[in-house]
Amino acid sequence: MSSPNPNPVPNSDRLKQLKQFDESKIGVKGLVDKGLTTIPSFFIHPVDPNLEPITRTGYKHSIPVVDFSAPRSTVIEQIHFASTTLGFFQIINHDVPLDAINRIIGSIKLFNELPDEVKMKYYSRDMTRGAAYSTNFDLYNSKAASWRDTLQMRLAPTLPEWEFVPEVCREAVVEWDKEVVKIGEELMGLLCEGLGVNKGRLKELSCLDARIMAAHYYPYCPQPELTKGLTPHTDPGVLTVLVQNEVTGLQVKFGGDWVDLEPIPGAIVINIGDILQVVMADSEQNALSRTTSLFACSIFNFAGALFLNIISNDEYKSVEHRVLANPFQEPRVSVAVFFNPGQRENPFGPLPELISDEKPAVYREFTFMDYMRRFFSKELDGKSLTKYYRVSNQI
C-alpha cells in the first residue's frame, strides 16, 4: 500500500495545482491516459482504514432487492422495509427496457473515451446552459479532490441547450429521461402507499418536476487506497434513481459497516433522500427557476433524496453512501437522476397525515432553498443536515 505525502501542500501551491489541472480540461481520464503511476497530491484524502479496495467491508449485510413482478402488496411491503431500514434498494423485473439502460450507460462511456480535444469543448463549471462536463463540481471547495469525471445535465423543469450536450449522448439522454419519469412516478406512488397516504401525494408536491442527471465516469486509479471516487454523503432531495455498469465501488453505510452494493444486470438502484425523511406541509406550487452555475446545479442534484427522509417524519431513512476509487482497468460508469421538489420558497415539513399525539413532528418547517444553502455551506463529506432541522435542535 502506498503512503500519503507526509508534507501537506501549502494552500497557495495547492490552488495553483488545482487551477492548472482544471484549466487543462483533460479531467481525471486525461491523467490516466498520460500513464501516471502516482496521483497528484490534491487527490490524496486523509487515511481511512476502510478504503482498502480489495478487502471490502460489510459482507454480513446486503442491499435489499425488490422484485417488481411480485404482487403489488408485496412490493409495497418490501420497499417500505428497505426504506425504513437501509434507505437503499435495487429493483428488478421492472418495465424499464434493458436496451434503454445499456444505451444511456454506453453513451456516457463513449463520451468519456472520446479524444481530449473533443471533450474539452464541453468542459465547464457554468451550468447556465443546462449541461456541463467537469471533474468534481466542488473541486475548489473540498479538502481533497475525488477520482471521477462527471457530465451533468438539467432535465426539468427546463431542458438544456442541446448544443452543449455531447452529441453522442443526446438521443440516449432524451430516451432515459422519459423512462426515469415513468419509474419515478411509480416508485413515489409505492412509497406513499407504504406510508399509508394517497399514492399521488408526492406528485402533488411537485416531486417529479425538477430533475438533474449526473453521469459519473470513474477511470482506473493507480493508487486507489489514497483517494475516493465520491466522498461519503447523503442525498438531500426526494429520490435518486441510478443505473450502473458491472464495475463495483458503490457502498452504503449500515451501522458501522460499509456495505457493498453489488451490481445486478438490468437492476435499478433507488435511494431515499433527506427531505423525504421530512414532507412538505404547504402544497402551493412555485416554478423552479433555472440554476446558474455548476455549483448551484449540483445543489439540486443532491437535494432530491433528503426530501423523503424529512417529509416521512423520519420513517424513511436517508443514509450515507460513497464510491471507492476504481482499482480495475475497466471504468466504472453510473448515471443518477435526482428528483427534487419543483417548489423552493414554500415551507417544507412532515406530512400532516403522519403527525399525531403519539408521533409528533420530528422536524420544524423550512424552505427548500434555505436547506440547500446550508447543505452546500459544508463539504459533501459527512452526515446530512437533517439533524439541524430537528425540533429538539434550538440552534
Short mmCIF file of C-alpha atoms in Angstrom, two decimals:
data_model
loop_
_atom_site.label_atom_id
_atom_site.label_comp_id
_atom_site.label_asym_id
_atom_site.label_seq_id
_atom_site.Cartn_x
_atom_site.Cartn_y
_atom_site.Cartn_z
CA MET A 1 0.00 0.00 0.00
CA SER A 2 1.26 3.46 -0.87
CA SER A 3 1.63 6.13 1.80
CA PRO A 4 0.20 9.64 1.62
CA ASN A 5 2.55 12.53 1.16
CA PRO A 6 3.68 13.42 4.73
CA ASN A 7 4.26 17.05 3.75
CA PRO A 8 0.96 18.86 3.11
CA VAL A 9 0.91 21.12 0.07
CA PRO A 10 0.63 24.81 1.07
CA ASN A 11 -2.72 26.34 0.17
CA SER A 12 -1.26 28.68 -2.45
CA ASP A 13 0.56 25.84 -4.18
CA ARG A 14 -2.49 23.62 -3.97
CA LEU A 15 -4.69 26.29 -5.54
CA LYS A 16 -2.15 26.71 -8.32
CA GLN A 17 -2.16 22.96 -8.95
CA LEU A 18 -5.95 22.84 -8.95
CA LYS A 19 -6.21 25.69 -11.45
CA GLN A 20 -3.58 24.15 -13.68
CA PHE A 21 -5.42 20.83 -13.70
CA ASP A 22 -8.85 22.44 -14.15
CA GLU A 23 -7.70 24.68 -16.97
CA SER A 24 -6.15 21.73 -18.79
CA LYS A 25 -9.73 20.43 -19.26
CA ILE A 26 -8.50 16.85 -19.60
CA GLY A 27 -10.21 15.53 -16.48
CA VAL A 28 -9.16 12.51 -14.46
CA LYS A 29 -9.45 10.33 -17.57
CA GLY A 30 -6.84 12.53 -19.24
CA LEU A 31 -4.44 11.97 -16.35
CA VAL A 32 -4.88 8.21 -16.66
CA ASP A 33 -4.29 8.36 -20.41
CA LYS A 34 -0.96 10.05 -19.74
CA GLY A 35 0.12 6.90 -17.93
CA LEU A 36 0.69 8.40 -14.49
CA THR A 37 1.52 5.96 -11.70
CA THR A 38 1.30 8.45 -8.80
CA ILE A 39 -1.82 10.53 -8.28
CA PRO A 40 -1.47 14.32 -7.82
CA SER A 41 -1.29 15.39 -4.18
CA PHE A 42 -4.60 17.28 -4.28
CA PHE A 43 -6.39 13.94 -4.81
CA ILE A 44 -4.98 12.43 -1.60
CA HIS A 45 -7.53 12.02 1.21
CA PRO A 46 -6.87 11.53 4.92
CA VAL A 47 -6.03 7.94 5.81
CA ASP A 48 -9.19 5.80 6.00
CA PRO A 49 -8.80 2.20 7.25
CA ASN A 50 -11.97 1.21 5.37
CA LEU A 51 -10.72 2.39 1.98
CA GLU A 52 -8.75 -0.74 1.04
CA PRO A 53 -10.13 -1.55 -2.43
CA ILE A 54 -9.51 -5.31 -2.39
CA THR A 55 -10.59 -6.38 1.10
CA ARG A 56 -14.00 -4.77 1.29
CA THR A 57 -16.15 -4.38 4.41
CA GLY A 58 -19.79 -5.11 5.03
CA TYR A 59 -20.19 -8.76 3.99
CA LYS A 60 -22.54 -9.51 6.88
CA HIS A 61 -25.20 -7.24 5.34
CA SER A 62 -26.69 -6.93 1.86
CA ILE A 63 -28.73 -4.34 -0.02
CA PRO A 64 -32.40 -5.38 -0.44
CA VAL A 65 -33.56 -6.43 -3.92
CA VAL A 66 -37.24 -5.80 -4.73
CA ASP A 67 -38.85 -7.91 -7.46
CA PHE A 68 -41.43 -5.78 -9.28
CA SER A 69 -43.09 -8.91 -10.70
CA ALA A 70 -44.36 -9.80 -7.21
CA PRO A 71 -47.90 -8.82 -6.11
CA ARG A 72 -48.24 -5.07 -5.50
CA SER A 73 -48.86 -5.55 -1.79
CA THR A 74 -45.59 -7.49 -1.53
CA VAL A 75 -43.68 -4.83 -3.47
CA ILE A 76 -45.06 -2.08 -1.20
CA GLU A 77 -44.10 -4.06 1.89
CA GLN A 78 -40.56 -4.73 0.62
CA ILE A 79 -39.96 -1.12 -0.43
CA HIS A 80 -41.29 0.13 2.90
CA PHE A 81 -38.98 -2.23 4.79
CA ALA A 82 -35.93 -1.21 2.73
CA SER A 83 -36.75 2.49 3.03
CA THR A 84 -37.22 2.37 6.80
CA THR A 85 -34.01 0.43 7.44
CA LEU A 86 -31.22 0.89 4.92
CA GLY A 87 -32.62 3.67 2.70
CA PHE A 88 -31.30 1.86 -0.39
CA PHE A 89 -32.68 -0.94 -2.55
CA GLN A 90 -32.41 -2.35 -6.06
CA ILE A 91 -35.42 -3.15 -8.23
CA ILE A 92 -35.56 -5.97 -10.78
CA ASN A 93 -38.20 -7.19 -13.27
CA HIS A 94 -39.40 -3.62 -13.77
CA ASP A 95 -40.79 -2.23 -17.02
CA VAL A 96 -37.73 -0.18 -18.00
CA PRO A 97 -36.21 -1.74 -21.15
CA LEU A 98 -32.73 -3.20 -20.68
CA ASP A 99 -31.76 -1.64 -24.02
CA ALA A 100 -32.52 1.83 -22.64
CA ILE A 101 -30.31 1.18 -19.61
CA ASN A 102 -27.48 -0.10 -21.79
CA ARG A 103 -27.79 2.84 -24.18
CA ILE A 104 -27.51 5.53 -21.52
CA ILE A 105 -24.56 3.82 -19.80
CA GLY A 106 -22.90 3.11 -23.15
CA SER A 107 -23.31 6.68 -24.40
CA ILE A 108 -21.70 8.11 -21.24
CA LYS A 109 -18.80 5.68 -21.52
CA LEU A 110 -18.38 6.55 -25.19
CA PHE A 111 -18.29 10.28 -24.44
CA ASN A 112 -15.67 9.94 -21.73
CA GLU A 113 -13.47 7.89 -24.02
CA LEU A 114 -13.50 10.42 -26.85
CA PRO A 115 -10.22 12.25 -27.56
CA ASP A 116 -9.42 15.07 -25.12
CA GLU A 117 -9.70 17.70 -27.84
CA VAL A 118 -13.33 16.67 -28.44
CA LYS A 119 -14.33 16.59 -24.76
CA MET A 120 -12.60 19.88 -23.95
CA LYS A 121 -15.26 21.97 -25.66
CA TYR A 122 -17.82 20.66 -23.16
CA TYR A 123 -15.63 21.16 -20.08
CA SER A 124 -17.08 23.96 -17.96
CA ARG A 125 -18.21 24.97 -14.48
CA ASP A 126 -21.03 27.11 -15.86
CA MET A 127 -24.46 25.47 -15.88
CA THR A 128 -26.43 28.41 -17.27
CA ARG A 129 -26.93 26.41 -20.47
CA GLY A 130 -28.08 23.34 -18.59
CA ALA A 131 -25.17 20.99 -19.26
CA ALA A 132 -21.50 20.81 -18.34
CA TYR A 133 -18.68 18.29 -18.11
CA SER A 134 -16.06 18.65 -15.36
CA THR A 135 -14.05 16.99 -12.62
CA ASN A 136 -15.61 17.44 -9.15
CA PHE A 137 -18.14 20.28 -9.02
CA ASP A 138 -16.66 21.11 -5.59
CA LEU A 139 -13.05 20.90 -6.80
CA TYR A 140 -12.07 24.24 -5.22
CA ASN A 141 -14.15 23.77 -2.04
CA SER A 142 -13.29 20.24 -0.93
CA LYS A 143 -10.29 19.28 1.19
CA ALA A 144 -9.29 16.71 -1.42
CA ALA A 145 -10.45 16.01 -4.96
CA SER A 146 -12.11 12.72 -5.87
CA TRP A 147 -11.14 10.39 -8.72
CA ARG A 148 -14.00 10.84 -11.20
CA ASP A 149 -15.27 12.94 -14.08
CA THR A 150 -18.92 13.99 -14.37
CA LEU A 151 -21.30 15.12 -17.09
CA GLN A 152 -24.27 16.96 -15.57
CA MET A 153 -27.48 17.89 -17.35
CA ARG A 154 -30.63 19.69 -16.24
CA LEU A 155 -33.67 17.72 -17.44
CA ALA A 156 -36.54 19.65 -15.82
CA PRO A 157 -38.26 22.00 -15.40
CA THR A 158 -36.34 23.34 -18.40
CA LEU A 159 -34.25 21.38 -20.86
CA PRO A 160 -30.58 22.11 -21.53
CA GLU A 161 -29.41 23.88 -24.65
CA TRP A 162 -28.74 20.74 -26.65
CA GLU A 163 -25.63 22.01 -28.41
CA PHE A 164 -23.90 21.84 -25.02
CA VAL A 165 -24.89 18.20 -24.51
CA PRO A 166 -22.38 15.89 -26.23
CA GLU A 167 -23.84 14.63 -29.49
CA VAL A 168 -23.01 11.01 -28.65
CA CYS A 169 -25.31 11.26 -25.59
CA ARG A 170 -28.25 13.36 -26.76
CA GLU A 171 -30.61 10.68 -28.03
CA ALA A 172 -29.92 8.36 -25.08
CA VAL A 173 -30.46 11.20 -22.57
CA VAL A 174 -33.87 12.10 -24.02
CA GLU A 175 -34.91 8.45 -24.02
CA TRP A 176 -33.64 7.85 -20.49
CA ASP A 177 -35.43 10.86 -19.03
CA LYS A 178 -38.75 9.53 -20.34
CA GLU A 179 -38.11 6.15 -18.75
CA VAL A 180 -36.95 7.67 -15.46
CA VAL A 181 -40.06 9.83 -15.11
CA LYS A 182 -42.28 6.77 -15.52
CA ILE A 183 -40.40 4.65 -13.00
CA GLY A 184 -40.01 7.65 -10.66
CA GLU A 185 -43.76 8.25 -10.57
CA GLU A 186 -44.39 4.55 -9.95
CA LEU A 187 -41.86 4.45 -7.11
CA MET A 188 -43.25 7.57 -5.46
CA GLY A 189 -46.71 6.02 -5.53
CA LEU A 190 -45.41 2.85 -3.87
CA LEU A 191 -43.53 4.86 -1.25
CA CYS A 192 -46.67 6.86 -0.46
CA GLU A 193 -48.76 3.72 -0.09
CA GLY A 194 -46.13 2.35 2.26
CA LEU A 195 -46.69 5.41 4.45
CA GLY A 196 -50.46 4.97 4.31
CA VAL A 197 -51.09 8.18 2.35
CA ASN A 198 -52.61 8.78 -1.08
CA LYS A 199 -50.30 7.40 -3.79
CA GLY A 200 -50.37 10.72 -5.65
CA ARG A 201 -49.26 12.76 -2.64
CA LEU A 202 -45.63 13.24 -3.70
CA LYS A 203 -46.67 14.12 -7.24
CA GLU A 204 -48.99 16.77 -5.79
CA LEU A 205 -45.98 18.24 -4.01
CA SER A 206 -44.17 18.71 -7.36
CA CYS A 207 -41.65 15.96 -6.59
CA LEU A 208 -41.43 14.91 -10.25
CA ASP A 209 -40.98 18.45 -11.52
CA ALA A 210 -37.26 19.12 -11.13
CA ARG A 211 -34.66 16.64 -12.35
CA ILE A 212 -30.91 16.66 -12.76
CA MET A 213 -28.81 13.91 -14.31
CA ALA A 214 -25.26 13.28 -13.09
CA ALA A 215 -23.31 10.79 -15.18
CA HIS A 216 -20.12 9.71 -13.41
CA TYR A 217 -17.08 8.10 -15.01
CA TYR A 218 -14.58 6.50 -12.61
CA PRO A 219 -11.42 5.52 -14.52
CA TYR A 220 -8.71 3.22 -13.23
CA CYS A 221 -6.81 4.70 -10.28
CA PRO A 222 -3.16 3.68 -9.76
CA GLN A 223 -3.35 4.41 -6.01
CA PRO A 224 -6.98 3.74 -5.02
CA GLU A 225 -6.14 3.45 -1.33
CA LEU A 226 -5.15 7.14 -1.24
CA THR A 227 -8.27 8.72 -2.70
CA LYS A 228 -12.01 8.25 -3.20
CA GLY A 229 -14.37 8.13 -6.13
CA LEU A 230 -17.06 10.00 -4.23
CA THR A 231 -16.89 11.06 -0.58
CA PRO A 232 -19.47 9.89 1.99
CA HIS A 233 -22.68 11.91 1.79
CA THR A 234 -26.45 11.70 1.92
CA ASP A 235 -28.64 12.96 -0.92
CA PRO A 236 -30.71 15.97 0.15
CA GLY A 237 -33.76 15.78 -2.13
CA VAL A 238 -36.64 13.40 -2.80
CA LEU A 239 -35.40 10.31 -4.60
CA THR A 240 -32.37 9.17 -6.59
CA VAL A 241 -32.67 6.68 -9.45
CA LEU A 242 -29.34 5.19 -10.54
CA VAL A 243 -28.11 2.71 -13.12
CA GLN A 244 -24.54 1.42 -13.29
CA ASN A 245 -22.29 -0.91 -15.22
CA GLU A 246 -20.82 -4.09 -13.77
CA VAL A 247 -17.84 -2.45 -12.02
CA THR A 248 -18.28 -2.34 -8.24
CA GLY A 249 -17.49 0.59 -5.97
CA LEU A 250 -20.74 1.95 -4.53
CA GLN A 251 -21.04 1.35 -0.78
CA VAL A 252 -23.83 2.13 1.68
CA LYS A 253 -23.27 2.73 5.39
CA PHE A 254 -25.23 0.44 7.69
CA GLY A 255 -24.40 0.75 11.37
CA GLY A 256 -20.62 0.80 11.49
CA ASP A 257 -20.16 -1.11 8.24
CA TRP A 258 -19.76 -0.03 4.64
CA VAL A 259 -21.90 -2.45 2.63
CA ASP A 260 -21.05 -3.19 -1.00
CA LEU A 261 -23.91 -2.65 -3.42
CA GLU A 262 -23.19 -5.39 -5.93
CA PRO A 263 -24.33 -4.52 -9.47
CA ILE A 264 -27.12 -6.71 -10.86
CA PRO A 265 -27.53 -6.64 -14.67
CA GLY A 266 -30.65 -4.64 -15.54
CA ALA A 267 -31.36 -3.61 -11.95
CA ILE A 268 -32.08 -0.01 -10.95
CA VAL A 269 -30.71 1.38 -7.68
CA ILE A 270 -33.03 3.55 -5.58
CA ASN A 271 -32.11 5.62 -2.56
CA ILE A 272 -34.10 7.81 -0.22
CA GLY A 273 -33.30 11.49 0.20
CA ASP A 274 -33.20 13.53 3.38
CA ILE A 275 -36.29 15.59 2.69
CA LEU A 276 -38.48 12.52 2.14
CA GLN A 277 -37.41 11.54 5.66
CA VAL A 278 -39.48 15.15 6.31
CA VAL A 279 -42.76 16.09 3.60
CA MET A 280 -43.95 19.43 2.53
CA ALA A 281 -46.83 20.87 4.55
CA ASP A 282 -47.91 23.50 2.02
CA SER A 283 -48.86 22.27 -1.46
CA GLU A 284 -48.96 25.60 -3.28
CA GLN A 285 -46.51 25.43 -6.17
CA ASN A 286 -43.82 27.73 -7.44
CA ALA A 287 -41.83 27.07 -10.59
CA LEU A 288 -38.23 26.08 -10.09
CA SER A 289 -36.05 28.74 -11.66
CA ARG A 290 -33.00 27.92 -13.70
CA THR A 291 -29.81 27.22 -11.83
CA THR A 292 -26.98 29.46 -12.85
CA SER A 293 -23.78 27.59 -12.17
CA LEU A 294 -22.39 24.10 -11.93
CA PHE A 295 -22.20 24.57 -8.17
CA ALA A 296 -25.83 25.65 -7.96
CA CYS A 297 -26.91 22.86 -10.29
CA SER A 298 -25.25 20.35 -8.02
CA ILE A 299 -27.19 21.75 -5.09
CA PHE A 300 -30.33 20.45 -6.74
CA ASN A 301 -28.63 17.17 -7.66
CA PHE A 302 -28.07 16.25 -4.06
CA ALA A 303 -31.24 17.92 -2.87
CA GLY A 304 -33.66 15.28 -4.06
CA ALA A 305 -33.00 12.42 -1.77
CA LEU A 306 -33.09 14.15 1.62
CA PHE A 307 -36.67 15.20 0.93
CA LEU A 308 -38.20 11.77 1.60
CA ASN A 309 -36.32 11.48 4.86
CA ILE A 310 -37.96 14.63 6.18
CA ILE A 311 -41.49 14.51 4.77
CA SER A 312 -41.98 10.96 6.05
CA ASN A 313 -41.37 12.34 9.56
CA ASP A 314 -38.25 10.22 9.95
CA GLU A 315 -39.90 6.95 8.88
CA TYR A 316 -37.91 6.64 5.66
CA LYS A 317 -34.15 6.78 6.10
CA SER A 318 -31.57 8.73 4.14
CA VAL A 319 -28.19 7.10 4.67
CA GLU A 320 -24.59 7.86 3.88
CA HIS A 321 -23.05 6.29 0.82
CA ARG A 322 -19.77 6.62 -1.05
CA VAL A 323 -17.87 5.30 -4.06
CA LEU A 324 -14.40 3.83 -3.75
CA ALA A 325 -11.68 4.82 -6.19
CA ASN A 326 -11.63 2.30 -9.02
CA PRO A 327 -8.79 -0.28 -8.80
CA PHE A 328 -9.85 -2.03 -12.02
CA GLN A 329 -8.77 -1.37 -15.60
CA GLU A 330 -12.40 -1.30 -16.70
CA PRO A 331 -14.01 2.07 -15.81
CA ARG A 332 -16.99 2.31 -13.52
CA VAL A 333 -19.90 4.20 -15.12
CA SER A 334 -23.05 5.29 -13.30
CA VAL A 335 -25.95 7.54 -14.26
CA ALA A 336 -28.00 9.08 -11.45
CA VAL A 337 -31.18 11.11 -11.87
CA PHE A 338 -32.12 13.22 -8.86
CA PHE A 339 -35.78 14.06 -8.32
CA ASN A 340 -36.23 17.35 -6.48
CA PRO A 341 -39.28 19.36 -5.47
CA GLY A 342 -40.33 21.96 -8.01
CA GLN A 343 -41.22 24.33 -5.18
CA ARG A 344 -38.47 26.31 -3.48
CA GLU A 345 -39.95 29.04 -1.31
CA ASN A 346 -42.94 27.31 0.28
CA PRO A 347 -42.41 25.68 3.68
CA PHE A 348 -41.50 22.00 3.95
CA GLY A 349 -42.16 19.78 6.93
CA PRO A 350 -43.58 16.38 7.85
CA LEU A 351 -46.83 15.49 6.08
CA PRO A 352 -49.79 16.41 8.30
CA GLU A 353 -51.19 12.90 7.73
CA LEU A 354 -48.15 11.45 9.50
CA ILE A 355 -48.32 13.64 12.62
CA SER A 356 -50.23 12.54 15.73
CA ASP A 357 -50.08 12.83 19.50
CA GLU A 358 -48.25 9.52 19.54
CA LYS A 359 -45.80 10.69 16.87
CA PRO A 360 -45.42 14.48 16.82
CA ALA A 361 -43.46 16.28 14.11
CA VAL A 362 -39.79 15.38 14.32
CA TYR A 363 -38.73 18.33 12.14
CA ARG A 364 -39.55 22.00 12.04
CA GLU A 365 -40.55 23.68 8.79
CA PHE A 366 -38.02 25.21 6.42
CA THR A 367 -37.76 26.26 2.82
CA PHE A 368 -36.00 24.14 0.25
CA MET A 369 -33.64 26.96 -0.69
CA ASP A 370 -32.62 27.54 2.93
CA TYR A 371 -31.88 23.84 3.26
CA MET A 372 -29.73 23.85 0.13
CA ARG A 373 -27.78 26.93 1.19
CA ARG A 374 -26.92 25.21 4.46
CA PHE A 375 -26.17 21.92 2.73
CA PHE A 376 -23.56 23.48 0.49
CA SER A 377 -22.01 25.65 3.18
CA LYS A 378 -20.17 22.47 4.15
CA GLU A 379 -18.35 19.86 2.11
CA LEU A 380 -20.03 16.71 0.84
CA ASP A 381 -18.08 14.51 3.21
CA GLY A 382 -20.28 13.75 6.19
CA LYS A 383 -23.73 13.41 7.69
CA SER A 384 -26.74 15.25 6.36
CA LEU A 385 -28.23 18.40 7.82
CA THR A 386 -31.49 16.78 8.86
CA LYS A 387 -30.40 16.95 12.50
CA TYR A 388 -30.19 20.74 12.16
CA TYR A 389 -33.93 20.89 11.47
CA ARG A 390 -34.99 18.51 14.22
CA VAL A 391 -37.45 20.04 16.67
CA SER A 392 -35.07 19.33 19.56
CA ASN A 393 -32.35 21.42 17.91
CA GLN A 394 -32.60 25.01 19.19
CA ILE A 395 -29.76 26.43 17.03
#
